[in-house]
Short mmCIF file of C-alpha atoms in Angstrom, two decimals:
data_model
loop_
_atom_site.label_atom_id
_atom_site.label_comp_id
_atom_site.label_asym_id
_atom_site.label_seq_id
_atom_site.Cartn_x
_atom_site.Cartn_y
_atom_site.Cartn_z
CA MET A 9 -71.83 12.44 22.18
CA LYS A 10 -70.88 15.45 20.17
CA ASP A 11 -69.15 14.65 16.90
CA TRP A 12 -65.87 16.57 16.76
CA LYS A 13 -64.39 17.23 13.33
CA LEU A 14 -60.70 17.86 12.62
CA LYS A 15 -60.12 21.35 11.18
CA TRP A 16 -57.01 21.99 9.05
CA VAL A 17 -55.16 25.26 9.49
CA ASN A 18 -54.61 27.30 6.37
CA PRO A 19 -51.07 26.39 4.96
CA SER A 20 -50.41 30.05 4.08
CA LEU A 21 -50.80 30.96 7.76
CA ILE A 22 -48.20 28.35 8.75
CA LEU A 23 -45.78 29.71 6.16
CA TYR A 24 -46.35 33.25 7.46
CA LEU A 25 -45.64 32.20 11.05
CA LEU A 26 -42.45 30.38 10.02
CA ASN A 27 -41.20 33.45 8.15
CA LEU A 28 -42.01 35.67 11.13
CA TYR A 29 -40.10 33.34 13.44
CA LEU A 30 -37.12 33.38 11.09
CA VAL A 31 -37.10 37.20 10.97
CA LEU A 32 -37.28 37.45 14.78
CA PHE A 33 -34.45 34.92 15.11
CA LEU A 34 -32.25 36.89 12.71
CA ILE A 35 -32.94 40.15 14.59
CA LEU A 36 -32.06 38.59 17.95
CA PHE A 37 -28.95 36.97 16.48
CA LEU A 38 -27.68 40.22 14.97
CA GLU A 39 -28.34 42.12 18.22
CA SER A 40 -26.44 39.41 20.09
CA CYS A 41 -23.49 39.76 17.72
CA SER A 42 -23.58 43.53 18.08
CA SER A 43 -23.65 43.30 21.89
CA THR A 44 -20.80 40.82 21.85
CA GLN A 45 -18.77 43.19 19.68
CA LYS A 46 -19.43 46.02 22.12
CA ILE A 47 -18.33 43.85 25.02
CA LEU A 48 -15.24 42.61 23.24
CA GLY A 49 -14.33 46.07 21.98
CA PRO A 50 -11.84 46.72 19.18
CA ASN A 51 -9.36 44.11 18.10
CA PRO A 52 -6.29 44.39 20.41
CA ASN A 53 -4.07 43.22 17.57
CA SER A 54 -4.98 46.30 15.53
CA GLN A 55 -3.78 48.80 18.15
CA HIS A 56 -0.97 51.18 17.15
CA TYR A 57 0.22 54.74 17.81
CA VAL A 58 0.01 57.62 15.35
CA ASP A 59 2.09 60.81 15.54
CA LEU A 60 -0.54 63.58 15.78
CA THR A 61 1.63 66.27 17.34
CA LYS A 62 0.82 68.91 14.72
CA LYS A 63 -2.90 68.22 14.91
CA TYR A 64 -3.19 68.62 18.68
CA PHE A 65 -0.33 71.09 19.29
CA PRO A 66 -0.31 73.82 16.63
CA ASP A 67 1.52 76.08 19.13
CA LEU A 68 4.04 73.72 20.74
CA PRO A 69 6.75 75.39 22.91
CA THR A 70 10.40 75.11 21.90
CA ASN A 71 13.25 73.67 23.95
CA ILE A 72 10.96 71.42 26.03
CA GLN A 73 12.64 69.73 29.00
CA LYS A 74 9.67 68.13 30.71
CA ALA A 75 5.95 67.63 30.02
CA LEU A 76 2.99 66.40 32.07
CA PHE A 77 -0.68 65.70 31.53
CA PHE A 78 -2.89 67.09 34.31
CA PHE A 79 -6.38 68.53 34.94
CA ALA A 80 -6.32 72.33 34.78
CA ASN A 81 -10.09 72.90 34.90
CA LEU A 82 -13.41 71.11 35.51
CA ASP A 83 -14.29 70.02 31.95
CA LYS A 84 -12.91 66.45 32.50
CA ARG A 85 -10.56 66.71 29.52
CA ILE A 86 -6.89 66.02 30.18
CA ASP A 87 -4.77 69.17 29.88
CA TRP A 88 -1.01 69.63 29.47
CA LEU A 89 1.92 71.58 30.87
CA ALA A 90 5.53 71.82 29.79
CA LEU A 91 8.78 73.05 31.26
CA SER A 92 11.13 74.69 28.78
CA LYS A 93 14.42 76.56 28.97
CA SER A 94 14.74 80.12 27.75
CA ARG A 95 17.76 81.40 25.85
CA ASN A 96 19.56 82.33 29.06
CA GLY A 97 18.87 78.89 30.54
CA SER A 98 16.07 79.92 32.92
CA PRO A 99 13.15 77.45 33.18
CA ARG A 100 9.69 78.52 32.07
CA LEU A 101 6.29 76.85 32.52
CA HIS A 102 3.66 76.68 29.76
CA PHE A 103 0.05 75.58 30.29
CA PHE A 104 -2.40 74.34 27.64
CA LEU A 105 -6.12 73.55 27.85
CA ASN A 106 -7.53 70.65 25.85
CA LYS A 107 -10.26 71.95 23.54
CA GLY A 108 -10.02 69.27 20.87
CA GLU A 109 -6.57 70.70 20.29
CA PHE A 110 -4.32 72.17 22.98
CA LYS A 111 -4.71 75.95 23.41
CA ARG A 112 -2.21 77.99 25.38
CA ILE A 113 -3.40 79.61 28.64
CA ASN A 114 -2.12 83.19 28.65
CA ARG A 115 -2.71 84.02 32.33
CA THR A 116 -1.19 81.25 34.42
CA GLY A 117 0.54 82.90 37.38
CA PHE A 118 3.89 81.88 35.85
CA ASP A 119 4.32 84.63 33.30
CA LYS A 120 8.00 85.25 34.10
CA PRO A 121 10.94 82.82 33.90
CA LEU A 122 11.60 81.03 37.18
CA LYS A 123 14.84 81.80 39.00
CA VAL A 124 15.73 78.19 39.76
CA ASN A 125 17.54 75.25 38.16
CA ASP A 126 16.94 71.47 38.04
CA PHE A 127 13.20 71.91 38.19
CA ASP A 128 10.79 69.16 39.33
CA ILE A 129 6.97 69.23 39.09
CA SER A 130 4.29 67.10 40.74
CA PRO A 131 0.57 67.76 40.05
CA GLY A 132 -2.22 66.69 42.39
CA ASP A 133 -5.50 67.86 43.90
CA LEU A 134 -4.37 69.22 47.29
CA ASN A 135 -7.65 70.91 48.26
CA ARG A 136 -10.03 68.36 46.70
CA ASP A 137 -11.69 70.76 44.24
CA ARG A 138 -11.29 68.31 41.28
CA THR A 139 -8.50 70.27 39.63
CA ASP A 140 -4.77 69.74 39.96
CA ASP A 141 -2.55 71.96 42.06
CA LEU A 142 1.25 71.94 41.75
CA LEU A 143 4.19 71.07 43.96
CA LEU A 144 7.30 72.68 42.47
CA MET A 145 10.90 72.03 43.44
CA GLY A 146 13.91 73.90 42.15
CA ASN A 147 17.53 74.59 42.96
CA THR A 148 17.95 78.22 43.98
CA GLY A 149 21.76 78.01 44.05
CA LYS A 150 21.65 77.65 47.83
CA GLY A 151 19.92 74.30 47.88
CA ASN A 152 16.50 73.10 46.80
CA ARG A 153 13.24 74.77 47.68
CA ALA A 154 9.67 73.44 47.53
CA LEU A 155 6.66 75.62 46.75
CA ILE A 156 2.91 74.95 46.53
CA PHE A 157 0.71 76.64 43.94
CA PHE A 158 -3.08 76.30 44.07
CA ASN A 159 -5.24 76.21 40.95
CA ASN A 160 -8.26 78.54 40.63
CA LYS A 161 -10.03 75.77 38.62
CA LYS A 162 -9.27 77.58 35.37
CA GLY A 163 -5.53 77.00 35.07
CA TYR A 164 -4.35 80.09 36.96
CA PHE A 165 -1.95 79.25 39.81
CA TYR A 166 -1.29 81.25 42.97
CA ARG A 167 0.68 80.88 46.19
CA PRO A 168 -1.36 80.22 49.36
CA PRO A 169 -1.60 83.24 51.69
CA LYS A 170 0.03 81.45 54.61
CA LYS A 171 3.24 79.51 54.86
CA MET A 172 1.93 75.95 54.57
CA ILE A 173 5.03 73.79 54.11
CA PRO A 174 7.64 73.19 56.80
CA LYS A 175 11.25 73.81 55.84
CA ILE A 176 12.46 71.27 53.31
CA ASN A 177 15.95 69.85 53.57
CA PRO A 178 17.81 71.69 50.76
CA ALA A 179 19.41 68.39 49.66
CA MET A 180 16.00 67.00 48.62
CA ASP A 181 15.73 67.31 44.85
CA ARG A 182 12.40 65.63 44.02
CA GLY A 183 8.93 65.75 45.50
CA MET A 184 5.66 64.01 44.81
CA LEU A 185 2.06 64.24 46.01
CA VAL A 186 0.59 60.98 47.30
CA ASP A 187 -1.79 59.94 50.11
CA LEU A 188 0.42 57.62 52.17
CA ASP A 189 -1.51 57.80 55.47
CA TYR A 190 -4.91 57.05 53.86
CA ASP A 191 -6.82 60.01 55.30
CA GLY A 192 -8.05 61.28 51.92
CA ASP A 193 -5.54 64.15 51.64
CA LEU A 194 -2.43 64.23 49.47
CA ASP A 195 0.83 64.24 51.43
CA MET A 196 4.32 65.19 50.22
CA LEU A 197 7.20 62.78 49.87
CA PHE A 198 10.64 64.22 49.15
CA THR A 199 13.76 62.25 48.20
CA ARG A 200 17.35 62.99 47.19
CA LYS A 201 19.70 61.46 44.66
CA SER A 202 22.85 62.49 46.51
CA SER A 203 23.84 63.17 50.12
CA ALA A 204 26.32 65.88 49.10
CA GLY A 205 25.73 69.01 51.16
CA ALA A 206 22.93 67.39 53.15
CA LYS A 207 22.26 68.56 56.71
CA THR A 208 20.66 65.26 57.68
CA SER A 209 21.54 61.62 57.03
CA ASN A 210 17.96 60.75 55.99
CA SER A 211 17.38 60.64 52.22
CA VAL A 212 13.60 60.92 52.70
CA GLN A 213 11.39 63.68 54.07
CA PHE A 214 7.70 62.97 54.65
CA ILE A 215 5.31 65.91 55.05
CA VAL A 216 1.77 64.99 56.17
CA ASN A 217 -1.28 66.94 55.00
CA ASN A 218 -3.56 67.85 57.91
CA GLY A 219 -6.22 69.44 55.76
CA LYS A 220 -7.02 73.03 56.71
CA ARG A 221 -4.34 72.96 59.43
CA GLY A 222 -1.61 72.76 56.81
CA PHE A 223 1.38 70.42 56.54
CA ILE A 224 3.50 68.87 59.30
CA ASP A 225 6.87 67.14 59.06
CA ARG A 226 6.39 63.55 60.26
CA THR A 227 9.62 62.05 58.89
CA SER A 228 11.16 61.02 62.23
CA LEU A 229 7.90 59.43 63.39
CA LEU A 230 6.93 57.54 60.23
CA PHE A 231 10.20 56.93 58.35
CA PRO A 232 13.30 55.43 59.94
CA LYS A 233 16.50 56.77 58.41
CA ILE A 234 17.27 55.85 54.81
CA THR A 235 20.91 56.73 54.36
CA ASN A 236 21.50 55.52 50.81
CA SER A 237 20.80 57.77 47.83
CA ILE A 238 17.49 57.35 46.00
CA SER A 239 17.30 57.51 42.21
CA GLY A 240 13.60 56.74 41.96
CA LEU A 241 10.68 54.95 43.57
CA SER A 242 7.59 52.92 42.75
CA ILE A 243 4.54 53.17 45.01
CA ALA A 244 1.95 50.37 45.10
CA ASP A 245 0.43 47.75 47.43
CA TYR A 246 3.07 45.03 47.50
CA ASP A 247 1.96 42.89 50.46
CA GLY A 248 -1.77 42.67 49.71
CA ASP A 249 -3.15 44.79 52.59
CA GLN A 250 -4.68 47.44 50.28
CA VAL A 251 -2.35 50.28 51.35
CA PHE A 252 0.59 51.85 49.53
CA ASP A 253 4.11 50.55 50.08
CA ILE A 254 7.30 51.99 48.57
CA PHE A 255 10.05 50.39 46.49
CA PHE A 256 13.12 52.67 46.55
CA LEU A 257 15.77 52.48 43.83
CA ASN A 258 19.44 52.80 44.72
CA PRO A 259 21.70 54.32 42.03
CA ASN A 260 24.79 52.71 43.56
CA GLY A 261 23.75 49.62 45.46
CA LYS A 262 20.84 47.44 46.53
CA ASN A 263 17.22 48.53 46.30
CA THR A 264 14.96 48.66 49.37
CA LEU A 265 11.32 47.83 50.10
CA TRP A 266 9.36 49.71 52.76
CA ILE A 267 5.99 48.34 53.93
CA ASN A 268 3.21 50.65 55.15
CA ASN A 269 1.37 49.70 58.35
CA GLY A 270 -1.80 51.39 57.04
CA SER A 271 -1.33 54.72 58.79
CA GLY A 272 1.72 55.95 56.91
CA LYS A 273 4.37 54.41 59.16
CA PHE A 274 6.94 52.46 57.15
CA LYS A 275 9.25 49.56 57.92
CA ASP A 276 12.25 48.37 55.92
CA VAL A 277 11.71 44.70 54.99
CA SER A 278 14.38 44.54 52.28
CA SER A 279 16.64 42.01 54.00
CA TYR A 280 14.06 39.22 53.78
CA SER A 281 11.72 40.45 51.02
CA LEU A 282 14.07 41.51 48.20
CA PRO A 283 16.92 39.74 46.41
CA GLY A 284 20.12 41.72 47.06
CA ILE A 285 20.97 42.85 43.53
CA PRO A 286 23.45 45.75 43.41
CA GLY A 287 23.67 48.01 40.38
CA LYS A 288 22.94 51.45 39.01
CA HIS A 289 19.14 51.21 39.31
CA VAL A 290 17.33 54.21 37.86
CA PHE A 291 13.64 53.44 37.30
CA ALA A 292 10.92 50.93 38.16
CA ASP A 293 7.21 50.44 37.56
CA TRP A 294 4.69 47.90 38.81
CA ALA A 295 1.97 45.71 37.30
CA ASP A 296 0.44 42.28 37.82
CA PHE A 297 2.41 40.65 35.00
CA ASP A 298 1.33 37.06 35.69
CA GLN A 299 -2.25 38.03 36.62
CA ASP A 300 -2.17 36.20 39.94
CA GLY A 301 -3.61 39.12 41.90
CA ASP A 302 -0.44 40.77 43.23
CA ASN A 303 1.84 43.55 42.01
CA ASP A 304 5.19 42.64 40.45
CA LEU A 305 8.00 45.02 39.45
CA LEU A 306 10.10 45.79 36.39
CA VAL A 307 13.45 47.45 37.12
CA ALA A 308 15.69 49.37 34.69
CA THR A 309 19.43 49.88 35.15
CA THR A 310 22.19 51.73 33.35
CA SER A 311 24.92 49.40 34.65
CA PRO A 312 24.01 45.97 36.06
CA THR A 313 26.31 43.83 38.18
CA LYS A 314 27.49 40.95 35.98
CA ARG A 315 27.69 38.51 38.90
CA PHE A 316 23.92 38.82 39.37
CA SER A 317 23.01 38.78 35.66
CA ARG A 318 21.54 35.69 34.01
CA PHE A 319 22.91 36.66 30.59
CA GLU A 320 25.04 39.31 28.91
CA GLY A 321 23.31 42.69 28.72
CA GLU A 322 20.61 42.11 31.33
CA TYR A 323 19.83 45.79 31.90
CA ASN A 324 16.16 45.15 32.73
CA PHE A 325 14.70 42.48 35.01
CA PHE A 326 11.47 41.58 36.77
CA LEU A 327 10.84 41.07 40.47
CA GLU A 328 8.06 38.51 40.90
CA ASN A 329 5.80 38.89 43.94
CA ASP A 330 4.59 35.82 45.86
CA GLY A 331 1.51 37.76 47.03
CA ARG A 332 2.90 38.55 50.49
CA GLY A 333 5.49 41.12 49.44
CA HIS A 334 8.40 38.71 48.94
CA PHE A 335 10.13 39.03 45.59
CA THR A 336 12.34 36.83 43.43
CA LYS A 337 14.19 37.87 40.32
CA ARG A 338 12.79 36.80 36.95
CA SER A 339 14.77 37.28 33.74
CA LEU A 340 13.54 37.71 30.18
CA LYS A 341 15.94 37.83 27.23
CA LEU A 342 13.35 39.67 25.13
CA LEU A 343 13.79 42.83 27.24
CA PRO A 344 16.15 45.41 25.65
CA ARG A 345 19.81 44.58 26.29
CA TYR A 346 20.92 48.19 26.44
CA PRO A 347 21.35 50.70 29.28
CA SER A 348 17.78 51.76 30.11
CA THR A 349 16.49 54.85 31.87
CA ARG A 350 12.68 54.49 31.97
CA VAL A 351 10.12 51.68 32.13
CA TYR A 352 6.36 52.24 31.90
CA LEU A 353 3.60 49.69 32.38
CA LEU A 354 0.23 50.19 30.67
CA ASP A 355 -2.52 48.31 28.86
CA ALA A 356 -1.80 49.66 25.38
CA ASP A 357 -4.02 47.24 23.45
CA ASN A 358 -6.92 47.31 25.95
CA ASN A 359 -7.05 43.55 26.66
CA ASP A 360 -6.49 43.74 30.46
CA ILE A 361 -2.93 42.35 30.20
CA PRO A 362 0.03 44.64 31.08
CA ASP A 363 2.25 45.85 28.26
CA ILE A 364 5.71 47.42 28.59
CA ILE A 365 7.38 50.53 27.24
CA ILE A 366 11.13 50.84 27.87
CA ILE A 367 13.35 53.79 26.99
CA SER A 368 16.94 52.72 26.36
CA LYS A 369 19.92 54.34 24.68
CA LYS A 370 18.70 52.66 21.46
CA GLY A 371 15.30 54.34 21.58
CA VAL A 372 11.77 53.34 22.61
CA HIS A 373 10.74 49.67 22.86
CA LEU A 374 7.15 48.38 23.06
CA LEU A 375 6.49 44.85 24.33
CA ILE A 376 2.93 43.56 24.20
CA GLY A 377 1.90 41.21 27.02
CA HIS A 378 0.13 37.92 26.42
CA GLY A 379 -0.16 36.78 30.06
CA GLY A 380 1.93 34.33 32.04
CA TRP A 381 5.18 36.32 31.61
CA LYS A 382 4.93 36.06 27.81
CA PHE A 383 5.62 39.11 25.64
CA SER A 384 6.27 39.96 22.00
CA ASP A 385 8.38 42.84 20.75
CA GLU A 386 6.06 44.94 18.56
CA THR A 387 8.07 48.16 18.46
CA ALA A 388 8.31 48.33 14.68
CA ARG A 389 4.66 47.46 14.05
CA ARG A 390 2.93 49.65 16.63
CA LEU A 391 5.12 52.74 17.10
CA PRO A 392 5.34 55.50 14.47
CA GLU A 393 9.13 55.64 14.83
CA ASN A 394 11.96 54.59 17.11
CA ALA A 395 12.35 57.95 18.82
CA THR A 396 15.03 58.87 21.35
CA PHE A 397 12.90 60.14 24.23
CA ASP A 398 14.17 60.86 27.74
CA GLU A 399 10.79 60.46 29.39
CA MET A 400 7.07 60.09 28.69
CA THR A 401 3.77 61.21 30.16
CA PHE A 402 0.45 59.43 29.58
CA GLY A 403 -3.11 60.75 29.19
CA ASP A 404 -6.28 60.27 27.15
CA VAL A 405 -6.20 63.33 24.89
CA ASP A 406 -9.14 62.39 22.63
CA GLY A 407 -11.48 60.93 25.24
CA ASP A 408 -11.68 57.44 23.72
CA GLY A 409 -10.68 55.68 26.95
CA ASN A 410 -7.17 54.75 25.76
CA LEU A 411 -3.91 56.23 27.00
CA ASP A 412 -1.94 58.39 24.60
CA ILE A 413 1.75 59.28 24.94
CA PHE A 414 3.71 62.52 24.96
CA GLY A 415 7.46 61.93 24.78
CA VAL A 416 10.23 64.46 25.41
CA ASP A 417 13.72 64.58 23.92
CA ARG A 418 15.56 67.04 26.19
CA LYS A 419 18.71 67.30 24.08
CA LYS A 420 16.74 68.40 21.02
CA GLY A 421 14.17 70.24 23.13
CA VAL A 422 11.27 68.68 21.24
CA GLY A 423 8.20 66.68 22.16
CA LYS A 424 5.87 64.39 20.23
CA LEU A 425 2.31 63.22 20.81
CA TRP A 426 1.53 59.60 19.92
CA VAL A 427 -2.22 58.89 19.91
CA SER A 428 -3.50 55.35 20.32
CA ARG A 429 -5.63 54.00 17.48
CA PHE A 430 -7.56 50.77 16.82
CA GLU A 431 -7.99 50.59 13.04
#
């Protein structure tokens, strides 16, 4: 039998292998930490807004009354437009391209002041060319008129050669572009705040987009009459069927909920789906506040009904969704106890939990969400100042994936850009 002898490995080789193993372990560990950091992203607690108006808008218009972020061209950067008033009170539109800072577009198709009052603007891609067109509404002195302007993909706007929109009820004072019949084209939904001077009892007009065939009035077919005035609306899927429904706000009464059958035909389900809370309701926005998979609502009022208030000064309240489009009121004393005109829901700190911005007569309030209907008021810590804005528009101006804010103070005619930062 062969005599086997035990051979000892050189100790220096063992030490070398152990050191190599340790180095490989450290490399893998550090890469793992780096990947985890990338997945986790920046610390949500460090998020705040910085006033960078002068940096991004060296040529900001004066006497601003309204502002919107939109896509004027194909470069994927968010652009900006503003409505101002000239010295004689005529409205004027200004368009700016985002080139790292916002540069004015000189040829826009709107080089002269518009001969209308009470102007309303809704951007949207009507012809599916990846740039935003405009739906404009204005009071001509003989009622309101709606006009479409197409974008040439470079921020120049022109009227279509043919008359594309049916006659709009002159009492309608606001319009928006939204695909309510789920055919891939943007439709037009018009509403009115008041029935004064109206030629019809319906406070809604629904114009369906038939693609190249133009637009057809389908109000009588798809919308039963809504006789109460409408101060605002919030469009989302409220009953879980993956199609848009509409929550209408009543400035002098109870709000209403209209459920979409999937083809753009709506039914009023308010009597058994909404709590009957009268008041001067002016604005609402939706989000899944409790993260249970359905869309809830936050409603702002300027004058609540005391009999339906849980506490003194309940100007803002939630409507909690049970997942099937039935809502119950939920109160939170942390919400501002002042007359409020705007509420906006967003994920400010990028942690997938809805946060709240409310504009009240005392300024702007920021409430950070922590899930399960829990919030903290972080206005002083995260906002650059407690400004008195009338409205806001949201867009990612610096391309970092986080929403920035442009706020407008109509009385002063000024606007400010607040950019989101994590540092």
